[in-house]
Amino acid sequence: PTKTSAEIRSGFLEYFRGKGHSIVPSSSLVPGNDATLMFTNSGMVQFKDVFLGADKRSYVRAASVQRCLRAGGKHNDLDQVGYTARHHTFFEMLGNWSFGDYFKRDAIKYAWELLTDIFGLPKDRLWVTVYHTDNEAYDLWAKEIGIPPERIVRIGDNKGAPYASDNFWQMADTGPCGPCTEIFYDHGAEIAGGPPGSPDEDGDRYIEIWNLVFMQFDRAADGTLSPLPAPCVDTGMGLERLAAVLQHVHSNYEIDLFQHLIRVAAQLTNTSDLENKSLRVIADHIRACSFLIVDGVLPSNEGRGYVLRRIIRRALRHGYMLGVRGTFFYRMLTPLIVEMGEAYPELVAKRELIERALKTEEERFGETLEHGMRVFEEVATRSAATIPGADAFRLYDTYGFPVDLTADIARERGLTVDMAGFETAMEQQRDRARAASNFGGQSQIAADVVKDLPATEFLGYAGLSASDLKLVA
Ligand code: ATP
Ligand code: MG
Ligand code: MG
Ligand code: MG
């Protein structure tokens, strides 16, 4: 039976409500309790202090649908978008938690029952991984659930390989941590990719859908692990990945929600091929950008605001590539509201602000995008394999091309950017600016004060009125 994204959202919450979980609303993309974290990148972020024992809740079981962003900061999937079937910048994470209540047995039972009995996934398409030493989890899958051993994979730590499976989770170098077990769906032999743990696991045949983390240790500064008095469960499942499975499509971009967005993007950009990668990127980016603005971020040149600016500019460049020579991106907001406004009323409430912020940024970058693209073409023609750092810097400084945008364009031509050279050029400019400002000590102090303001408090956005700014405070 196929299910819409909305039905999956509510089906998930209903299931866990029935198992005694309190339904907790999504928190902001801007973490309120963690200065070290740029964006909320999983459902557990709002519960971090509960795991650390610094916060108490009235419940010991919770479930949520959390809006997440993995662009910039610790998790960055921006460069995966448009290249894999399964990565977004913005996505929704379905999660359930036990705070010292149930542990491995029930966590595994619930996940399996929801996926197979409630949502009806075929059992023989599901694979699981466990941490290599976690025999308890292995036995639960093998003996109680009855998964054949050839579809249970033991995985170790893959330190330093960002996209390889890693079945040991830790919040930081010290503190709560523990093994995890992950559930994968086999999309079929016609798709390239190997099972989890194999050398070509990064293909899109076996797609990870759910991660169940068992927080059972406290890691001390010297690395030793001691058992937590009350072990916890923290799980996360990508709504879009589950929707792809339940709607019998391979890519997240083929699910209902994305297909609607992609169709509008195709109209706005006059594109007939609905599989065009740029349409996927645009559909992904309108979600990230709109929700960042909902959560108080505005385009700027640093911090979170610069991540937003980079994502907007990437979307605009894809529009340009499809032949757009004017504004279009802000018009993606209306179809997004149609798709997500019911689940996220704040999107409707802040509609005008989002639209105006996007349109202003679009007009601003529109003034230099075309010229910058011509400069890029000229540089690409005379560069063998690498765009020189000085040219990447000129694109950045004169045409407003964030360096990751330049790198992304270069990647499409099989070129790379000399990042070290770019950094050197940046550094030289900073030195020049510093030397210049030494003539007026006061203005340097003022500049430092402005520099240290959190990006979300950026107040100098042209075209927005004071009342708009109050909305985002
Ligand atoms: P992958 O290995 O596919 O990159 P991950 O191991 O980084 O995923 P987790 O950190 O375990 O993902 O997050 C829990 C779940 O959130 C994943 O199992 C997946 O369903 C979903 N998820 C993670 N990253 C993304 C993303 N960029 N876009 C959409 N869903 C995601
Ligand atoms: Mg990942
Ligand atoms: Mg993974
Ligand atoms: Mg994972």
XYZ file of C-alpha atoms and ligand atoms in Angstrom:
507
model
C 0.000 0.000 0.000
C 1.473 3.395 -0.862
C 1.424 6.143 1.721
C 1.766 9.893 1.382
C 4.427 11.774 3.324
C 1.670 13.176 5.532
C 0.326 9.696 6.293
C 3.801 8.466 7.171
C 4.368 11.378 9.542
C 1.116 10.750 11.373
C 1.397 6.945 11.178
C 4.774 7.078 12.868
C 3.590 9.321 15.684
C 0.396 7.339 16.197
C 2.324 4.107 16.508
C 4.604 5.466 19.206
C 1.785 7.276 20.984
C 0.168 3.850 21.248
C 3.353 2.598 22.911
C 3.179 5.251 25.615
C 5.394 7.912 24.008
C 4.793 11.633 24.490
C 4.654 13.433 21.163
C 7.116 16.316 21.247
C 7.048 19.067 18.605
C 10.022 19.676 16.343
C 12.494 22.178 17.707
C 14.138 24.937 15.668
C 16.853 24.336 13.074
C 18.903 26.713 15.214
C 19.759 24.767 18.373
C 18.776 26.644 21.500
C 20.876 24.657 23.912
C 24.141 24.093 22.130
C 26.507 26.852 21.045
C 28.883 24.324 19.485
C 26.329 23.085 16.982
C 25.503 25.092 13.888
C 22.213 23.412 13.024
C 19.892 20.790 14.397
C 21.052 17.713 12.496
C 19.029 15.007 14.248
C 16.036 14.523 16.475
C 18.109 14.079 19.630
C 19.488 17.617 19.648
C 16.625 19.012 21.716
C 17.105 16.156 24.227
C 20.841 16.467 24.603
C 20.647 17.815 28.143
C 18.288 15.019 29.134
C 20.910 12.436 28.200
C 23.532 14.404 30.069
C 21.316 14.434 33.145
C 21.122 18.251 33.186
C 17.460 18.401 32.167
C 14.478 16.418 33.458
C 11.273 15.812 31.526
C 7.867 14.702 32.678
C 8.076 11.686 30.352
C 10.472 8.795 29.840
C 9.308 7.970 26.291
C 9.108 10.507 23.505
C 8.627 10.637 19.738
C 8.956 13.485 17.274
C 9.204 14.532 13.661
C 12.202 16.835 13.698
C 13.229 19.225 10.953
C 16.947 18.773 10.338
C 19.642 20.439 8.308
C 22.906 18.882 7.239
C 24.702 21.687 5.462
C 27.655 23.200 7.217
C 28.779 22.177 10.658
C 29.474 18.625 11.769
C 27.254 16.916 9.226
C 27.404 18.380 5.744
C 25.511 16.649 2.954
C 25.328 19.705 0.694
C 27.740 18.182 -1.785
C 25.728 14.965 -1.930
C 22.536 16.669 -3.015
C 21.764 15.931 -6.633
C 24.341 13.136 -6.694
C 22.741 10.466 -4.514
C 19.171 9.212 -4.301
C 19.064 9.636 -0.556
C 20.625 12.894 0.630
C 19.004 16.252 1.265
C 20.214 19.345 3.013
C 16.891 19.761 4.811
C 14.969 16.651 5.786
C 12.556 15.410 8.411
C 13.717 12.872 10.943
C 11.249 10.555 12.625
C 12.516 9.556 16.039
C 11.626 7.770 19.248
C 13.412 7.935 22.574
C 13.662 6.102 25.821
C 15.160 8.062 28.693
C 16.248 5.279 30.988
C 13.101 3.277 30.254
C 13.075 0.543 27.580
C 16.303 -0.548 25.927
C 17.528 -2.720 23.061
C 14.824 -5.372 23.033
C 11.867 -3.021 22.805
C 13.612 -0.528 20.533
C 14.278 -3.286 18.015
C 10.809 -4.805 18.422
C 9.060 -1.475 17.887
C 11.110 -0.597 14.811
C 10.513 -3.970 13.249
C 6.807 -4.040 14.033
C 6.257 -0.540 12.662
C 8.153 -1.207 9.431
C 6.815 -4.657 8.658
C 3.385 -4.976 10.328
C 2.134 -1.398 10.250
C 3.834 -0.078 7.121
C 3.989 -3.472 5.416
C 7.594 -3.503 4.195
C 8.702 -6.872 2.780
C 10.898 -8.517 5.436
C 13.248 -10.122 2.931
C 14.310 -6.699 1.617
C 15.494 -5.500 5.006
C 19.107 -5.779 6.154
C 20.481 -4.782 9.519
C 23.887 -3.823 10.846
C 25.087 -4.092 14.435
C 28.245 -2.878 16.136
C 30.785 -5.673 15.809
C 30.969 -6.433 19.521
C 27.270 -5.962 20.271
C 26.184 -9.590 20.577
C 23.084 -8.565 22.461
C 21.705 -6.653 19.465
C 22.875 -9.379 17.095
C 20.986 -12.039 19.037
C 17.830 -9.949 19.243
C 17.773 -9.597 15.452
C 18.773 -13.190 14.800
C 16.788 -15.054 17.444
C 13.841 -12.893 18.431
C 13.114 -11.167 15.131
C 14.370 -14.043 12.981
C 16.518 -12.228 10.428
C 18.753 -14.719 8.612
C 22.447 -14.283 9.490
C 23.382 -13.410 5.896
C 21.436 -10.170 6.241
C 22.919 -9.140 9.605
C 26.228 -7.336 9.189
C 28.684 -6.596 11.978
C 30.291 -3.167 11.535
C 33.234 -1.637 13.389
C 34.332 1.985 13.729
C 35.182 3.683 10.482
C 36.989 6.673 11.788
C 37.859 9.182 9.122
C 35.597 7.784 6.392
C 32.678 10.203 6.524
C 30.198 8.271 4.430
C 31.143 4.783 5.522
C 29.014 3.002 8.078
C 30.024 3.663 11.627
C 28.068 1.799 14.246
C 29.378 3.469 17.350
C 27.808 6.757 18.268
C 29.095 9.443 20.580
C 27.878 12.905 21.359
C 31.396 14.213 21.964
C 34.853 12.933 22.911
C 33.532 12.299 26.401
C 30.065 11.580 27.798
C 27.180 9.329 26.734
C 27.906 6.975 23.857
C 27.134 3.503 22.645
C 26.664 1.079 19.795
C 23.959 1.435 17.198
C 22.077 -0.848 14.887
C 20.852 0.322 11.506
C 18.130 -0.902 9.176
C 18.688 -0.855 5.421
C 16.294 -1.448 2.548
C 17.450 -3.287 -0.574
C 16.059 -1.389 -3.570
C 16.965 -4.211 -5.941
C 19.704 -5.637 -8.116
C 19.112 -3.175 -10.956
C 20.670 -0.427 -8.823
C 24.421 -0.170 -8.316
C 25.813 -0.570 -4.829
C 26.797 -3.204 -2.318
C 25.376 -4.148 1.074
C 26.414 -2.242 4.190
C 29.990 -2.965 5.187
C 31.049 -3.907 1.656
C 33.508 -1.803 -0.370
C 30.766 -0.298 -2.560
C 28.267 0.300 0.239
C 28.049 3.956 -0.789
C 26.000 3.062 -3.828
C 22.273 3.586 -3.634
C 21.060 0.003 -3.789
C 20.994 -0.645 -0.041
C 19.683 2.507 1.538
C 19.933 3.135 5.248
C 16.539 4.071 6.593
C 16.706 3.878 10.383
C 19.425 4.244 12.974
C 18.822 2.978 16.517
C 21.407 4.220 18.998
C 21.867 2.514 22.356
C 23.436 4.933 24.792
C 24.888 2.659 27.378
C 28.327 4.012 28.280
C 29.897 7.106 29.703
C 33.281 7.786 28.140
C 35.875 9.350 30.434
C 38.628 11.711 29.267
C 41.151 8.840 29.253
C 38.864 6.895 26.884
C 37.585 4.286 29.323
C 33.945 3.301 29.114
C 31.770 2.781 32.162
C 28.138 1.664 32.014
C 25.478 4.362 32.354
C 23.146 3.771 35.307
C 20.102 4.199 33.077
C 20.777 3.395 29.427
C 18.811 5.335 26.806
C 17.560 4.812 23.272
C 17.810 7.434 20.528
C 16.531 6.651 17.052
C 16.292 8.505 13.768
C 14.682 7.624 10.448
C 14.552 9.860 7.391
C 10.936 10.480 6.438
C 11.810 10.939 2.769
C 13.742 7.647 2.609
C 10.885 5.737 4.188
C 8.446 7.462 1.839
C 10.502 6.352 -1.163
C 10.266 2.742 -0.003
C 6.551 2.984 0.770
C 5.796 4.691 -2.531
C 7.734 2.041 -4.476
C 10.237 4.476 -5.914
C 13.995 4.397 -5.615
C 14.989 8.005 -5.083
C 13.775 10.371 -2.383
C 13.279 12.865 -5.183
C 10.569 10.669 -6.689
C 8.268 10.806 -3.657
C 4.992 12.773 -3.738
C 6.273 15.864 -1.980
C 9.343 16.232 -4.171
C 7.574 15.406 -7.400
C 5.188 18.286 -6.816
C 8.034 20.678 -6.104
C 10.012 19.419 -9.081
C 7.068 19.927 -11.411
C 6.737 23.561 -10.367
C 10.489 24.069 -10.675
C 10.280 22.641 -14.190
C 7.552 25.103 -15.104
C 9.367 28.066 -13.618
C 12.581 27.193 -15.417
C 10.956 25.971 -18.610
C 12.559 22.546 -18.310
C 10.967 19.503 -19.902
C 13.162 16.750 -18.438
C 11.765 16.125 -14.968
C 14.801 14.003 -14.095
C 17.150 16.931 -14.566
C 19.483 17.062 -11.598
C 19.171 20.825 -11.239
C 15.445 20.513 -10.580
C 16.216 18.175 -7.703
C 18.720 20.566 -6.257
C 16.265 23.474 -6.524
C 13.498 21.420 -4.875
C 15.872 20.450 -2.082
C 17.178 23.956 -1.555
C 13.807 25.723 -1.352
C 13.051 23.599 1.697
C 16.344 24.325 3.413
C 16.206 28.042 2.672
C 12.577 28.543 3.655
C 12.922 26.675 6.917
C 16.132 28.460 7.818
C 14.316 31.775 7.430
C 11.381 30.413 9.441
C 13.870 29.722 12.216
C 15.296 33.212 12.191
C 18.289 32.973 9.878
C 18.728 35.601 7.153
C 21.308 35.667 4.362
C 24.555 37.224 5.535
C 28.283 36.883 5.144
C 29.023 34.795 8.186
C 27.889 31.956 10.356
C 24.478 30.475 9.752
C 23.482 33.340 7.526
C 26.325 32.508 5.183
C 25.254 28.885 4.966
C 21.809 30.136 3.945
C 23.326 32.507 1.396
C 25.427 29.678 -0.046
C 22.412 27.415 -0.426
C 20.316 30.148 -2.070
C 23.119 30.984 -4.485
C 23.583 27.356 -5.401
C 19.874 27.129 -6.223
C 20.061 30.292 -8.310
C 23.048 28.985 -10.225
C 21.102 25.830 -11.068
C 18.256 28.003 -12.318
C 20.764 29.906 -14.421
C 22.062 26.646 -15.814
C 18.533 25.781 -16.882
C 18.358 29.072 -18.748
C 16.620 31.350 -16.232
C 17.658 34.998 -16.567
C 15.518 36.642 -13.925
C 14.041 35.749 -10.567
C 12.273 32.443 -10.050
C 13.411 30.829 -6.823
C 11.205 32.746 -4.385
C 8.198 31.528 -6.355
C 8.946 27.981 -5.160
C 7.656 29.013 -1.752
C 3.974 28.739 -2.635
C 4.178 25.101 -3.778
C 6.286 24.355 -0.699
C 3.548 25.777 1.504
C 1.031 23.602 -0.309
C 3.158 20.550 0.514
C 4.308 21.366 4.018
C 2.239 24.241 5.362
C -0.166 21.975 7.170
C 2.553 20.133 9.073
C 4.470 23.381 9.669
C 2.077 26.323 10.206
C 5.067 28.579 10.897
C 5.845 28.334 7.198
C 2.503 29.943 6.434
C 2.831 32.500 9.215
C 6.198 33.734 7.939
C 5.364 33.513 4.293
C 5.912 37.187 3.496
C 9.202 37.378 5.309
C 10.551 34.280 3.544
C 9.418 35.465 0.163
C 10.907 38.900 0.604
C 14.227 37.634 1.958
C 14.582 35.150 -0.913
C 13.583 37.657 -3.557
C 15.974 40.303 -2.266
C 18.850 37.836 -2.259
C 17.855 36.668 -5.710
C 17.852 40.189 -7.099
C 21.152 40.958 -5.452
C 22.989 37.886 -6.759
C 21.234 38.230 -10.120
C 23.297 41.343 -10.717
C 26.594 39.445 -10.690
C 25.708 35.827 -11.443
C 25.737 36.108 -15.211
C 28.957 38.072 -15.337
C 30.558 35.702 -12.819
C 29.557 32.704 -14.906
C 31.260 34.238 -17.926
C 34.385 34.782 -15.862
C 34.199 31.189 -14.666
C 33.926 29.913 -18.250
C 36.922 31.947 -19.263
C 38.963 30.665 -16.305
C 37.837 27.068 -16.870
C 38.931 27.249 -20.502
C 42.449 28.280 -19.632
C 42.826 26.000 -16.560
C 43.979 22.429 -17.061
C 42.509 20.560 -14.103
C 42.458 23.105 -11.310
C 40.821 26.502 -10.964
C 43.569 28.725 -9.469
C 42.890 30.057 -5.975
C 43.267 33.647 -7.144
C 40.451 33.176 -9.672
C 38.201 31.489 -7.124
C 38.887 34.442 -4.892
C 38.029 36.943 -7.640
C 34.733 35.098 -8.211
C 34.082 35.273 -4.492
C 35.118 38.841 -3.934
C 33.775 40.521 -7.046
C 30.879 38.314 -8.118
C 29.647 36.886 -4.813
C 30.416 33.261 -5.663
C 30.942 31.362 -2.393
C 33.938 29.102 -2.932
C 31.862 25.947 -2.516
C 29.665 27.188 -5.362
C 32.711 27.592 -7.580
C 33.892 24.143 -6.530
C 30.463 22.717 -7.367
C 30.479 24.239 -10.850
C 34.044 23.043 -11.343
C 33.094 19.529 -10.256
C 30.528 19.357 -13.066
C 33.358 19.934 -15.566
C 35.678 17.454 -13.878
C 37.758 20.297 -12.424
C 38.791 21.097 -8.876
C 39.527 24.365 -7.092
C 42.858 25.153 -5.469
C 41.393 25.629 -1.989
C 44.729 26.371 -0.344
C 45.330 29.083 -2.921
C 41.882 30.488 -2.259
C 42.576 30.584 1.482
C 45.854 32.372 0.878
C 44.091 35.014 -1.220
C 41.474 35.407 1.529
C 44.190 35.787 4.134
C 45.975 38.431 2.073
C 42.758 40.388 1.814
C 42.268 40.175 5.584
C 45.802 41.491 6.070
C 45.089 44.396 3.757
C 41.875 45.169 5.591
C 43.652 44.981 8.935
C 46.445 47.274 7.758
C 43.909 49.764 6.437
C 41.877 49.778 9.633
C 44.958 50.373 11.795
C 44.648 53.992 10.800
C 41.365 54.245 12.684
C 41.454 52.220 15.887
C 37.818 52.853 16.765
C 36.440 51.402 13.573
C 38.428 48.205 14.149
C 36.749 47.784 17.524
C 33.375 48.385 15.894
C 34.175 45.836 13.207
C 35.098 43.245 15.822
C 31.875 43.818 17.711
C 29.837 43.321 14.563
C 31.893 40.279 13.632
C 31.111 38.569 16.931
C 27.353 39.064 16.702
C 25.605 35.755 16.146
C 24.533 35.488 12.534
C 20.878 35.154 13.485
C 20.905 38.628 14.927
C 22.037 40.146 11.676
C 19.980 43.314 11.420
C 21.233 45.001 8.316
C 19.176 43.215 5.732
C 18.213 45.610 2.959
C 14.565 45.641 2.003
C 13.132 44.329 5.239
C 11.210 46.576 7.554
C 11.627 46.746 11.296
C 8.432 44.792 11.821
C 9.791 41.959 9.687
C 12.849 41.819 11.867
C 10.749 41.497 14.965
C 9.312 38.338 13.482
C 12.697 36.707 13.438
C 13.963 37.896 16.811
P 23.948 8.055 5.286
O 24.956 7.008 5.698
O 22.987 7.552 4.260
O 24.591 9.357 4.915
P 23.726 8.691 8.047
O 24.306 7.431 8.627
O 24.614 9.847 7.912
O 23.058 8.363 6.598
P 22.261 9.122 10.502
O 23.166 10.156 11.036
O 22.346 7.750 11.048
O 22.417 9.102 8.884
O 20.758 9.693 10.598
C 19.620 8.883 10.857
C 18.727 8.767 9.630
O 18.432 10.044 9.046
C 19.336 7.976 8.490
O 19.202 6.601 8.706
C 18.527 8.463 7.293
O 17.277 7.796 7.201
C 18.267 9.912 7.633
N 19.211 10.826 6.953
C 20.492 11.087 7.317
N 21.060 12.004 6.514
C 20.108 12.359 5.626
C 20.074 13.291 4.541
N 21.128 14.054 4.219
N 18.927 13.404 3.832
C 17.854 12.639 4.138
N 17.825 11.748 5.147
C 18.934 11.608 5.890
Mg 25.449 10.690 6.282
Mg 25.142 5.853 7.446
Mg 23.467 6.212 10.130
